[in-house]
């Protein structure tokens, strides 16, 4: 595989992606007719196809193609003690500062001047007094206080402390509490992994940057249970596998990098952590993390539940609490990476051709059937071609405006192949297939079209 490198991205790429997402139905602001809800987004008709493809690709790579990983779908609401055991009630906090003058709130690390602190490093005494409010410029910021990011709600009709439950801030805890269920029912021996896709919620102090940081999002997480002595080896394995995954989907190699966490930054459970970062229009940022979580999670859940979650290793005749190597990807964030990376502008005659070069397996539509004219004699044959293709993959049908315009519309949503039915098709029972990236056209007999496109998609699996 030859890794793709990037062409220069347009300076206003961020605005262009937001506008294309809205205009073409990838992502809409949530509750827009009521003025929207801060940092909440809805996936439109094309967005939901793209998101389903992102999830399906991850699921296939992480479960179907592996002998050592199985799947799970745990509930969002869990026993409240889970979050005490996990450390989230105590530690899942961000430092919050208020401006006494303008009443705005900020996360400490987002105030100019605070970048001298390492990520996660506590502010020394008097540090905040030297910082100006990013909004009003006054030096009236309060000392940082820790703000817990978990959303709370109540289970049942009575709103009392005893009925408090949390919306999960990460999906993986559902995997830990099911470790024994999965191990016993699948009769697995270590090492093995459990994968899950699902919603997570965080009451972020400063959400933003479109779908990058939101309060409700989806995670695609895999927890690999192994012997303590093998954790480092599996950590190296997974960091490599996960980077290759993105390269395999054509993400530009020079916009991807690893970043190791500094000592202050490590999450309360982690012995080692490395992020996979993408060069977003607002800088290098994480979209997946690989963590060596040690035996922290199972040890704590054993302790808090009173259930023994240790494992007897028949090969070494040892009993130990398994270590966990986690791969934790944001679904929305990796979708954002695929959106940004796919965007290309090309000069074409007097215009600019905007083309979303999605990997065909991720593209919302795989093909579009375009009758050259709206004349009824072409409609029957075109509908029949459409019917043949849509059985196998999502296929658009578009008969309005000029063929050139319709090609542009499909390029802009990343459809890999346009299938044009023309008047000659009535005689030769063949159609023209146009490739999105090369714009080359080939004439193909109608009975062969579905098989040809399927074989092209299969070759990418
Ligand atoms: N279980 C480990 C864990 O949750 P994390 O680094 O906090 O680790 C993993 O989150 C991934 O989840 C991130 O790399 C990111 O892609 C996604 N994520 C986290 N917070 C998010 C947010 N507020 N909005 C969108 N995605 C988020």
Short mmCIF file of C-alpha atoms in Angstrom, two decimals, residues 252-426:
data_model
loop_
_atom_site.label_atom_id
_atom_site.label_comp_id
_atom_site.label_asym_id
_atom_site.label_seq_id
_atom_site.Cartn_x
_atom_site.Cartn_y
_atom_site.Cartn_z
CA UNK A 252 -2.97 11.55 4.12
CA UNK A 253 0.13 10.22 5.91
CA UNK A 254 1.56 13.69 6.45
CA UNK A 255 -1.58 14.75 8.33
CA UNK A 256 -1.34 11.86 10.79
CA UNK A 257 1.04 11.45 13.70
CA UNK A 258 1.42 9.80 17.10
CA UNK A 259 1.72 11.84 20.28
CA UNK A 260 2.81 10.34 23.55
CA UNK A 261 1.13 11.65 26.72
CA UNK A 262 3.29 13.56 29.20
CA UNK A 263 3.36 12.45 32.85
CA UNK A 264 0.86 15.10 34.05
CA UNK A 265 -1.49 14.33 31.22
CA UNK A 266 -1.93 10.60 31.75
CA UNK A 267 -5.50 9.69 32.73
CA UNK A 268 -5.92 8.37 36.27
CA UNK A 269 -5.98 4.77 35.00
CA UNK A 270 -3.18 4.84 32.42
CA UNK A 271 0.44 3.69 32.61
CA UNK A 272 1.08 4.71 29.01
CA UNK A 273 -0.98 6.52 26.42
CA UNK A 274 -0.45 7.58 22.86
CA UNK A 275 -2.80 9.58 20.71
CA UNK A 276 -3.28 9.32 17.00
CA UNK A 277 -3.55 12.94 15.90
CA UNK A 278 -4.74 14.59 12.71
CA UNK A 279 -3.75 17.99 11.41
CA UNK A 280 -7.17 19.65 11.75
CA UNK A 281 -7.63 23.23 10.43
CA UNK A 282 -7.26 24.30 14.09
CA UNK A 283 -4.03 22.34 14.67
CA UNK A 284 -2.85 18.83 15.56
CA UNK A 285 -5.51 17.14 17.70
CA UNK A 286 -6.29 13.67 18.96
CA UNK A 287 -9.01 11.54 17.41
CA UNK A 288 -8.02 8.15 18.82
CA UNK A 289 -6.14 7.10 21.94
CA UNK A 290 -4.26 3.87 22.67
CA UNK A 291 -3.91 3.30 26.41
CA UNK A 292 -2.24 0.79 28.66
CA UNK A 293 -4.78 0.87 31.50
CA UNK A 294 -2.88 -1.69 33.62
CA UNK A 295 -5.03 -3.82 35.92
CA UNK A 296 -6.68 -0.67 37.29
CA UNK A 297 -10.16 -1.28 35.88
CA UNK A 298 -10.68 -4.93 36.77
CA UNK A 299 -8.95 -4.49 40.14
CA UNK A 300 -11.24 -1.58 41.03
CA UNK A 301 -14.38 -3.35 39.81
CA UNK A 302 -13.38 -6.43 41.84
CA UNK A 303 -12.90 -4.23 44.87
CA UNK A 304 -16.17 -2.30 44.54
CA UNK A 305 -18.39 -5.21 43.44
CA UNK A 306 -16.87 -7.86 45.68
CA UNK A 307 -16.65 -10.20 42.64
CA UNK A 308 -13.36 -11.85 41.83
CA UNK A 309 -12.31 -10.72 38.35
CA UNK A 310 -8.87 -12.32 38.45
CA UNK A 311 -7.86 -14.89 35.84
CA UNK A 312 -6.08 -18.21 36.16
CA UNK A 313 -3.58 -18.63 33.36
CA UNK A 314 -3.33 -22.34 32.62
CA UNK A 315 -0.12 -21.95 30.62
CA UNK A 316 1.88 -20.19 33.32
CA UNK A 317 -0.17 -21.63 36.25
CA UNK A 318 -0.48 -18.07 37.59
CA UNK A 319 -3.46 -16.10 38.83
CA UNK A 320 -3.52 -12.37 38.05
CA UNK A 321 -5.83 -9.47 37.34
CA UNK A 322 -5.69 -8.93 33.57
CA UNK A 323 -4.14 -5.79 32.14
CA UNK A 324 -6.11 -3.87 29.54
CA UNK A 325 -4.81 -2.26 26.38
CA UNK A 326 -7.48 0.02 25.01
CA UNK A 327 -8.03 1.50 21.58
CA UNK A 328 -10.51 4.35 21.91
CA UNK A 329 -11.66 6.13 18.75
CA UNK A 330 -14.23 8.88 18.47
CA UNK A 331 -16.77 8.00 15.81
CA UNK A 332 -17.75 11.62 15.14
CA UNK A 333 -14.15 12.76 15.32
CA UNK A 334 -12.87 10.16 12.91
CA UNK A 335 -15.81 10.94 10.61
CA UNK A 336 -14.65 14.59 10.79
CA UNK A 337 -11.13 13.44 9.82
CA UNK A 338 -12.56 11.53 6.83
CA UNK A 339 -14.62 14.59 5.80
CA UNK A 340 -11.70 17.01 6.01
CA UNK A 341 -9.26 14.68 4.34
CA UNK A 342 -11.63 13.89 1.48
CA UNK A 343 -12.13 17.54 0.50
CA UNK A 344 -10.39 18.53 -2.72
CA UNK A 345 -10.72 21.47 -5.04
CA UNK A 346 -9.53 21.18 -8.62
CA UNK A 347 -9.50 23.75 -11.40
CA UNK A 348 -11.82 22.56 -14.17
CA UNK A 349 -12.36 24.76 -17.22
CA UNK A 350 -13.55 28.10 -15.74
CA UNK A 351 -14.80 26.55 -12.54
CA UNK A 352 -13.55 24.80 -9.46
CA UNK A 353 -14.47 21.14 -9.12
CA UNK A 354 -15.14 20.25 -5.49
CA UNK A 355 -14.68 16.55 -4.99
CA UNK A 356 -14.98 14.53 -1.80
CA UNK A 357 -12.50 11.73 -2.36
CA UNK A 358 -13.98 9.39 0.22
CA UNK A 359 -12.65 5.87 0.24
CA UNK A 360 -15.40 4.06 -1.75
CA UNK A 361 -16.24 1.86 1.25
CA UNK A 362 -17.01 5.00 3.27
CA UNK A 363 -18.78 7.00 0.54
CA UNK A 364 -22.50 7.50 1.33
CA UNK A 365 -23.58 6.48 -2.18
CA UNK A 366 -21.45 4.04 -4.14
CA UNK A 367 -23.09 4.92 -7.46
CA UNK A 368 -25.56 7.32 -9.03
CA UNK A 369 -27.72 6.56 -12.04
CA UNK A 370 -28.08 9.57 -14.31
CA UNK A 371 -30.40 9.38 -17.34
CA UNK A 372 -29.05 11.74 -19.96
CA UNK A 373 -32.49 13.23 -20.46
CA UNK A 374 -35.81 13.19 -18.63
CA UNK A 375 -37.53 11.77 -21.71
CA UNK A 376 -39.83 8.89 -20.74
CA UNK A 377 -38.13 6.40 -23.06
CA UNK A 378 -34.92 6.66 -20.96
CA UNK A 379 -36.72 6.55 -17.62
CA UNK A 380 -37.76 2.89 -17.73
CA UNK A 381 -34.28 1.64 -18.61
CA UNK A 382 -32.64 4.01 -16.05
CA UNK A 383 -35.00 2.89 -13.29
CA UNK A 384 -34.22 -0.70 -14.13
CA UNK A 385 -30.44 -0.05 -13.85
CA UNK A 386 -31.08 1.77 -10.57
CA UNK A 387 -33.08 -1.20 -9.30
CA UNK A 388 -30.27 -3.60 -10.19
CA UNK A 389 -27.62 -1.56 -8.34
CA UNK A 390 -29.52 -0.52 -5.20
CA UNK A 391 -29.99 -4.18 -4.21
CA UNK A 392 -26.27 -4.29 -3.49
CA UNK A 393 -25.32 -0.78 -2.31
CA UNK A 394 -26.83 2.69 -1.78
CA UNK A 395 -27.38 4.19 -5.22
CA UNK A 396 -28.67 7.67 -5.99
CA UNK A 397 -30.92 8.55 -8.92
CA UNK A 398 -30.77 12.05 -10.36
CA UNK A 399 -32.44 13.28 -13.53
CA UNK A 400 -32.60 17.03 -13.00
CA UNK A 401 -30.37 19.65 -14.70
CA UNK A 402 -27.51 19.13 -17.12
CA UNK A 403 -25.36 16.03 -16.95
CA UNK A 404 -22.32 18.20 -16.13
CA UNK A 405 -24.13 19.71 -13.15
CA UNK A 406 -25.18 16.27 -11.97
CA UNK A 407 -21.59 14.96 -12.15
CA UNK A 408 -20.52 17.95 -10.02
CA UNK A 409 -23.24 17.25 -7.48
CA UNK A 410 -22.13 13.64 -7.14
CA UNK A 411 -18.45 14.66 -6.94
CA UNK A 412 -19.31 17.00 -4.09
CA UNK A 413 -20.80 14.18 -2.04
CA UNK A 414 -18.09 11.71 -3.00
CA UNK A 415 -20.02 9.18 -5.13
CA UNK A 416 -17.28 7.01 -6.69
CA UNK A 417 -19.15 6.04 -9.87
CA UNK A 418 -21.76 7.75 -12.02
CA UNK A 419 -23.70 5.53 -14.39
CA UNK A 420 -25.09 7.44 -17.34
CA UNK A 421 -27.94 6.07 -19.41
CA UNK A 422 -28.12 7.71 -22.86
CA UNK A 423 -30.15 7.21 -26.02
CA UNK A 424 -27.56 4.81 -27.40
CA UNK A 425 -28.23 2.63 -24.31
CA UNK A 426 -31.64 1.81 -25.79
#
